[in-house]
Amino acid sequence: MRTRPLKVALLGCGVVGSEVARIMTTHADDLAARIGAPVELAGVAVRRPSKVREGIDPALVTTDATALVKRGDIDVVVEVIGGIEPARSLITTAFEYGASVVSANKALLAQDGAALHAAADDHDADLYYEAAVAGAIPLIRPLRESLAGDKVNRVLGIVNGTTNFILDKMDSTGAGYQEALDEATALGYAEADPTADVEAFDAAAKAAILAGIAFHTRVRLDDVYREGMTEVTAADFASAKAMGCTIKLLAICERAADGGSVTARVHPAMIPLSHPLASVRGAYNAVFVESDAAGQLMFYGPGAGGAPTASAVLGDLVAVCRNKLSGSTGPGDSAYAQLPVSSMGEVVTRYHISLDVADKPGVLAQVATVFAEHGVSIDTVRQQGRQDGGGDASLVVVTHRASDASLTGTVEALRSLDTVWGVASIMRVEGE
């Protein structure tokens, strides 16, 4: 074993960063044995230096993150501060000064992953980010390495624990969205401002990363169709149960049937109870991968939290340190395919549409005609009058597979009918 330690700079010491520091200290001997050399925490960059950080030598704490990564003797920089800046500048500076980087920054990687990989390649450095998607679940490395000889066709996943907790609570207890969100907040699963989670910004960033790795192509955050889950209602869950389904917020990355393009999207969807993802409860994450040779694979586990995310960070740290000792680098950015990213309008799936309509003869025929005119085939229809004897009814239509563009045109035409009071809900049906 080499006696000179590999020096690690830690950028950020919040929930994840403090766990990284703790594990580096308490598991120091095991980490040294696995790497082949000791690892030493050489500095910790924070915003509030006066805060007491248990187990961390105050002499290591600094507010000058730039000076820390410019020291020249740092082997690996661990970035867990999040956001775009100053994280982007600090990472590129780290490369310039000879360090490899381990990051958990999904937003930055989804936006500027290509540029960061290019900077790493220019300086013969590593850029690892297992913790950026699905917390402790080993996912990026299997996609990038274990399945490197296979052809991945689809990645379908629950990649946000907060939203899965809320939807699971709505499903299991009949709670409304706000009630389930309040409970998630009280239990610490949701932030005081849950927008990034419930409006699917978090999941969209992860989808961009997954699609890029799975399909060996450039997929940016702007390429991902995003739809939040704040409009999901108890009535949607009742309809889902009537179909033998539940509702999940899904990240879906697909290769087109002809192999010539890819799509990436995040939105609520009905999924059959028979699908493995339907049984993912609470704040857990799971990702379902479909490939030519391996077939169907599922990765499951805690997708967030200090210790689980730190586990993924430390796994990357071990890999990067081993590469440092051997004088090599691991697999970098693999975007050789350069497939175009298709628009949401080209996505083909099934749909569940709930309409409020006039309760009188001929309405169903009018609605069916609109679907036919737009090339959307109807699978099933269910109509139910109001129990209070009012003059309207609920009409639920489930379609066969159709393009999103065709469905959008259908809905616009339905809204123009005098007998359609409103479109109460549109939900895609996936995983069949």
C-alpha positions as MATLAB code, in Angstrom:
seq = 'MRTRPLKVALLGCGVVGSEVARIMTTHADDLAARIGAPVELAGVAVRRPSKVREGIDPALVTTDATALVKRGDIDVVVEVIGGIEPARSLITTAFEYGASVVSANKALLAQDGAALHAAADDHDADLYYEAAVAGAIPLIRPLRESLAGDKVNRVLGIVNGTTNFILDKMDSTGAGYQEALDEATALGYAEADPTADVEAFDAAAKAAILAGIAFHTRVRLDDVYREGMTEVTAADFASAKAMGCTIKLLAICERAADGGSVTARVHPAMIPLSHPLASVRGAYNAVFVESDAAGQLMFYGPGAGGAPTASAVLGDLVAVCRNKLSGSTGPGDSAYAQLPVSSMGEVVTRYHISLDVADKPGVLAQVATVFAEHGVSIDTVRQQGRQDGGGDASLVVVTHRASDASLTGTVEALRSLDTVWGVASIMRVEGE';
ca = [
       0.000    0.000    0.000;
       1.209    3.478   -0.859;
       1.802    5.469    2.314;
       1.330    8.990    0.921;
      -2.373    9.752    1.249;
      -4.574   10.897   -1.590;
      -5.908   14.318   -0.663;
      -9.616   15.085   -0.955;
     -11.244   18.531   -0.975;
     -14.892   18.587    0.040;
     -17.051   21.389   -1.381;
     -20.155   21.636    0.766;
     -20.806   20.206    4.199;
     -24.576   19.992    4.463;
     -26.622   16.838    4.878;
     -24.653   14.900    2.245;
     -21.258   16.519    2.722;
     -21.224   15.929    6.472;
     -21.996   12.236    5.883;
     -19.186   11.989    3.337;
     -16.764   13.455    5.882;
     -18.032   11.139    8.625;
     -17.669    7.996    6.526;
     -14.211    9.030    5.328;
     -13.171    9.294    8.989;
     -14.903    6.272   10.515;
     -14.142    3.935    7.582;
     -10.649    5.262    6.872;
      -8.907    1.887    7.206;
     -11.403    0.077    4.997;
     -11.249    2.801    2.355;
      -7.434    2.685    2.370;
      -7.494   -1.102    1.931;
      -9.937   -0.898   -0.970;
      -8.089    1.928   -2.719;
      -4.515    0.903   -2.045;
      -3.605    4.157   -0.303;
      -4.967    6.272    2.535;
      -7.380    9.098    1.745;
      -7.102   12.341    3.655;
      -9.692   15.079    3.996;
      -7.515   18.077    3.122;
     -10.102   20.856    3.254;
     -13.807   21.579    3.541;
     -15.344   24.607    1.811;
     -18.492   25.986    3.452;
     -20.595   29.151    3.486;
     -20.908   29.447    7.289;
     -17.603   28.628    8.976;
     -18.931   29.338   12.473;
     -21.320   26.398   12.378;
     -20.182   23.485   14.552;
     -19.479   20.406   12.422;
     -19.047   17.305   14.523;
     -16.011   15.199   13.649;
     -14.425   17.790   11.339;
     -11.251   19.586   12.368;
     -12.086   23.338   12.322;
      -8.643   23.964   10.836;
      -9.833   22.258    7.625;
     -12.834   24.554    7.185;
     -12.615   27.461    4.742;
     -14.956   29.815    2.934;
     -12.564   30.163   -0.014;
     -13.524   27.212   -2.195;
     -11.549   28.538   -5.154;
      -8.311   28.695   -3.176;
      -8.944   25.155   -1.926;
      -9.265   23.636   -5.403;
      -6.271   25.678   -6.631;
      -3.889   24.318   -3.997;
      -2.244   21.999   -6.491;
      -1.883   19.067   -4.097;
      -5.565   18.037   -4.193;
      -6.146   14.684   -5.882;
      -9.956   14.560   -5.813;
     -12.588   17.254   -5.375;
     -15.970   16.134   -4.049;
     -18.657   18.667   -5.029;
     -21.923   18.493   -3.089;
     -22.922   22.164   -2.998;
     -25.417   21.887   -5.869;
     -26.660   24.545   -8.272;
     -24.977   25.881  -11.395;
     -22.567   28.477  -10.033;
     -20.119   28.490   -8.362;
     -20.139   24.688   -8.775;
     -19.384   24.803  -12.525;
     -16.419   27.168  -12.128;
     -15.040   25.218   -9.181;
     -15.209   21.913  -11.059;
     -13.474   23.266  -14.165;
     -10.830   24.908  -11.972;
     -10.270   21.617  -10.177;
      -9.530   19.945  -13.517;
      -7.091   22.699  -14.441;
      -5.181   22.149  -11.205;
      -4.854   18.388  -11.618;
      -7.781   17.047   -9.594;
     -10.478   14.604  -10.608;
     -14.061   15.331   -9.530;
     -16.889   13.435   -7.867;
     -20.180   15.304   -8.003;
     -23.795   14.856   -6.931;
     -24.959   17.888   -8.916;
     -27.803   16.698  -11.171;
     -28.854   20.199  -12.297;
     -25.363   21.134  -13.459;
     -24.715   17.798  -15.174;
     -28.060   17.914  -16.983;
     -27.307   21.411  -18.248;
     -23.562   21.337  -18.896;
     -22.506   17.690  -18.718;
     -20.945   17.710  -22.181;
     -18.754   20.736  -21.435;
     -17.682   19.318  -18.089;
     -16.749   15.964  -19.644;
     -14.762   17.807  -22.319;
     -12.891   19.750  -19.632;
     -12.144   16.517  -17.765;
     -10.824   14.898  -20.952;
      -8.633   17.934  -21.725;
      -6.876   17.480  -18.369;
      -6.857   13.639  -18.236;
      -9.157   13.732  -15.216;
     -12.191   11.766  -14.077;
     -15.724   13.079  -13.663;
     -17.941   10.668  -11.710;
     -21.509   11.363  -10.555;
     -23.315    8.231   -9.418;
     -24.970   10.220   -6.608;
     -26.601   12.645   -9.056;
     -29.369   10.160   -9.929;
     -31.328    7.953   -7.513;
     -29.143    8.405   -4.431;
     -27.608    5.173   -3.204;
     -28.926    3.046   -6.083;
     -26.079    1.854   -8.354;
     -27.455    2.975  -11.697;
     -25.105    5.193  -13.685;
     -22.181    2.776  -13.468;
     -24.267   -0.245  -14.611;
     -25.601    1.790  -17.549;
     -22.178    3.170  -18.431;
     -20.114    0.038  -17.826;
     -22.065   -3.179  -17.205;
     -24.425   -2.568  -20.146;
     -21.780   -1.014  -22.394;
     -21.956   -4.029  -24.724;
     -25.743   -4.054  -24.878;
     -28.353   -1.850  -26.553;
     -30.614   -0.079  -24.065;
     -34.038    0.683  -25.514;
     -35.935    2.133  -22.593;
     -35.387    3.502  -19.094;
     -38.526    3.912  -16.996;
     -38.146    5.103  -13.446;
     -39.320    6.678  -10.219;
     -36.416    9.022   -9.491;
     -37.842   11.403   -6.894;
     -38.673   10.148   -3.411;
     -40.763   13.152   -2.380;
     -43.236   12.773   -5.223;
     -43.429    9.021   -4.798;
     -44.243    9.457   -1.100;
     -47.033   11.923   -1.920;
     -48.577    9.785   -4.667;
     -48.274    6.621   -2.581;
     -50.037    8.364    0.308;
     -52.830    9.532   -2.007;
     -53.186    5.999   -3.359;
     -53.135    4.129   -0.048;
     -55.210    6.497    2.110;
     -57.373    8.440   -0.327;
     -55.769   11.709    0.790;
     -55.850   14.745   -1.474;
     -52.680   16.222   -2.939;
     -52.318   19.033   -0.397;
     -52.936   16.735    2.563;
     -50.297   14.282    1.325;
     -47.834   17.111    0.655;
     -48.350   18.485    4.178;
     -47.513   15.083    5.636;
     -44.421   14.770    3.437;
     -43.273   18.190    4.648;
     -43.889   17.331    8.305;
     -41.843   14.121    7.937;
     -38.971   15.921    6.212;
     -39.471   14.318    2.797;
     -40.504   17.615    1.168;
     -38.691   20.943    1.309;
     -40.407   24.089    2.559;
     -40.587   25.035   -1.124;
     -41.345   21.725   -2.883;
     -41.477   23.190   -6.396;
     -38.367   21.426   -7.704;
     -39.854   18.070   -6.735;
     -43.590   18.366   -7.384;
     -43.170   20.290  -10.649;
     -40.691   17.603  -11.779;
     -37.633   19.830  -12.307;
     -35.555   17.441  -10.189;
     -36.752   14.358  -12.065;
     -36.269   16.061  -15.445;
     -32.592   16.721  -14.698;
     -32.124   13.075  -13.775;
     -33.933   11.970  -16.938;
     -31.544   14.030  -19.061;
     -28.543   12.346  -17.424;
     -30.017    8.852  -17.752;
     -31.002    9.321  -21.389;
     -27.569   10.623  -22.311;
     -25.809    7.649  -20.764;
     -28.303    4.995  -21.897;
     -28.386    6.098  -25.531;
     -24.840    7.461  -25.928;
     -26.124   10.807  -27.117;
     -26.405   14.431  -26.009;
     -29.545   15.047  -23.975;
     -29.837   18.355  -22.169;
     -32.376   19.450  -19.602;
     -34.119   21.565  -22.254;
     -34.712   18.399  -24.296;
     -36.797   16.796  -21.557;
     -40.572   17.224  -21.591;
     -41.686   18.053  -18.055;
     -45.096   17.934  -16.420;
     -45.614   18.220  -12.654;
     -48.004   16.269  -10.455;
     -49.860   19.044   -8.622;
     -53.031   18.471  -10.656;
     -53.338   14.762   -9.791;
     -56.567   14.178   -7.837;
     -58.283   11.495   -5.800;
     -60.610   11.031   -8.796;
     -57.597   10.164  -10.961;
     -56.609    7.466   -8.490;
     -60.159    6.107   -8.471;
     -60.051    5.859  -12.268;
     -56.635    4.232  -12.127;
     -57.870    1.610   -9.675;
     -60.829    0.865  -11.946;
     -58.265    0.019  -14.660;
     -56.073   -2.062  -12.343;
     -53.464    0.703  -12.210;
     -51.849    3.182   -9.871;
     -50.265    6.580  -10.584;
     -46.541    7.372  -10.448;
     -44.432   10.326  -11.521;
     -42.236    8.645  -14.124;
     -39.037    9.567  -15.901;
     -39.213    7.863  -19.291;
     -36.298    7.715  -21.719;
     -36.936    5.798  -24.945;
     -35.238    4.896  -28.179;
     -37.572    5.185  -31.181;
     -38.747    1.928  -32.764;
     -36.559    2.564  -35.812;
     -33.577    3.398  -33.576;
     -33.119    6.774  -35.254;
     -34.011    9.094  -32.374;
     -34.675    9.243  -28.637;
     -37.112   10.967  -26.317;
     -36.946   11.943  -22.660;
     -39.953   12.988  -20.595;
     -41.217   13.252  -17.021;
     -44.908   13.285  -16.102;
     -47.530   11.514  -13.961;
     -48.759    8.297  -15.549;
     -51.022    5.377  -14.824;
     -49.088    2.134  -14.564;
     -50.521   -1.397  -14.180;
     -50.388   -2.891  -10.697;
     -48.623   -5.875  -12.266;
     -45.622   -3.716  -13.212;
     -42.689   -3.859  -10.739;
     -42.646   -0.056  -10.397;
     -46.240   -0.057   -9.125;
     -45.125   -1.652   -5.844;
     -42.484    1.002   -5.069;
     -43.737    2.649   -1.884;
     -42.931    5.638    0.267;
     -39.882    7.730   -0.574;
     -38.072    4.923   -2.396;
     -36.796    5.115   -5.975;
     -36.688    2.442   -8.644;
     -35.556    2.374  -12.261;
     -36.612   -0.225  -14.832;
     -34.228   -0.773  -17.755;
     -35.064   -2.653  -20.948;
     -32.257   -3.751  -23.276;
     -31.784   -6.139  -26.189;
     -29.570   -8.767  -24.575;
     -30.058   -8.381  -20.810;
     -33.817   -7.971  -21.118;
     -35.536   -6.299  -18.188;
     -33.553   -5.087  -15.162;
     -34.772   -3.207  -12.097;
     -32.723   -1.112   -9.675;
     -34.374   -0.276   -6.356;
     -33.464    1.520   -3.141;
     -33.415    4.801   -1.191;
     -33.116    7.658   -3.651;
     -32.186   10.485   -1.295;
     -30.934   11.311    2.194;
     -27.535   12.050    3.626;
     -26.187    8.557    4.240;
     -27.581    6.889    1.079;
     -26.307    9.678   -1.175;
     -22.952    9.707    0.618;
     -22.691    5.970   -0.078;
     -22.819    6.689   -3.820;
     -20.316    9.548   -3.453;
     -17.869    7.317   -1.584;
     -18.235    4.591   -4.199;
     -17.191    7.085   -6.850;
     -14.383    8.351   -4.627;
     -12.926    4.851   -4.341;
     -13.086    4.357   -8.117;
     -11.497    7.731   -8.873;
      -8.727    7.219   -6.312;
      -7.913    3.802   -7.783;
      -7.626    5.440  -11.202;
      -5.297    8.059   -9.723;
      -3.006    5.363   -8.363;
      -2.930    3.464  -11.654;
      -2.414    6.596  -13.734;
      -5.573    5.989  -15.725;
      -9.065    7.407  -16.060;
     -12.409    5.682  -16.087;
     -15.065    5.726  -18.810;
     -15.775    9.280  -19.836;
     -18.545   10.841  -21.857;
     -19.903    8.407  -24.447;
     -21.974   10.390  -26.922;
     -20.801    8.770  -30.133;
     -24.350    7.981  -31.299;
     -25.409   11.642  -31.485;
     -29.050   10.661  -31.981;
     -31.567   13.474  -32.397;
     -33.986   14.091  -29.517;
     -37.555   13.998  -30.785;
     -40.294   16.306  -29.542;
     -43.032   15.237  -27.172;
     -45.510   15.331  -30.038;
     -43.848   12.261  -31.555;
     -44.186   10.153  -28.402;
     -46.646    7.278  -28.818;
     -48.528    5.874  -25.833;
     -52.050    5.259  -24.484;
     -54.198    7.897  -22.785;
     -56.890    8.135  -20.128;
     -59.116   11.190  -20.666;
     -61.870   12.265  -18.276;
     -64.509   14.646  -19.684;
     -67.387   16.548  -18.127;
     -70.177   16.388  -20.682;
     -73.879   17.079  -21.110;
     -75.965   14.102  -20.012;
     -78.105   13.701  -23.138;
     -78.370   11.453  -26.214;
     -75.775   11.815  -28.969;
     -72.910   13.118  -26.843;
     -70.931    9.889  -26.966;
     -71.272    9.778  -30.751;
     -69.973   13.356  -31.037;
     -67.001   12.588  -28.818;
     -66.189    9.372  -30.715;
     -66.293   11.267  -34.008;
     -63.714   13.775  -32.768;
     -61.354   10.973  -31.764;
     -61.782    9.282  -35.147;
     -61.169   12.516  -37.068;
     -57.801   12.906  -35.337;
     -56.725    9.312  -35.855;
     -56.981    8.313  -32.186;
     -58.571    4.905  -31.681;
     -60.771    4.380  -28.609;
     -60.245    1.273  -26.494;
     -62.902    1.701  -23.788;
     -65.528    4.269  -22.763;
     -67.273    4.648  -19.416;
     -70.084    7.151  -18.792;
     -71.672    7.955  -15.463;
     -74.396   10.512  -14.697;
     -74.203   12.738  -11.645;
     -75.750   11.239   -8.545;
     -77.465   14.539   -7.694;
     -79.488   14.339  -10.900;
     -77.774   17.313  -12.540;
     -77.625   17.757  -16.283;
     -74.065   16.630  -16.820;
     -72.096   13.398  -16.726;
     -68.578   12.086  -16.475;
     -67.188   10.399  -19.585;
     -63.930    8.442  -19.325;
     -62.172    7.440  -22.538;
     -59.148    5.145  -22.708;
     -57.391    5.108  -26.075;
     -55.199    2.729  -27.976;
     -51.646    3.908  -28.676;
     -51.466    7.273  -30.412;
     -49.016   10.125  -30.816;
     -49.039   12.932  -28.314;
     -49.602   15.406  -31.147;
     -52.747   13.524  -32.237;
     -54.050   13.442  -28.685;
     -53.393   17.177  -28.255;
     -55.385   17.942  -31.400;
     -58.183   15.688  -30.182;
     -58.429   17.444  -26.835;
     -58.482   20.886  -28.434;
     -61.365   19.790  -30.677;
     -63.247   18.248  -27.755;
     -63.052   21.531  -25.843;
     -64.798   23.260  -28.742;
     -67.877   20.996  -28.544;
     -70.954   22.613  -27.008;
     -71.732   19.369  -25.173;
     -68.309   19.115  -23.483;
     -68.186   21.273  -20.365;
     -64.522   20.596  -19.711;
     -61.583   18.203  -19.859;
     -61.165   17.176  -16.231;
     -58.046   15.058  -16.583;
     -55.567   13.695  -19.134;
     -53.288   10.913  -17.964;
     -50.872    8.809  -19.989;
     -50.887    5.030  -19.501;
     -47.408    3.478  -19.410;
     -45.642    0.240  -18.626;
     -48.014   -2.152  -20.348;
];
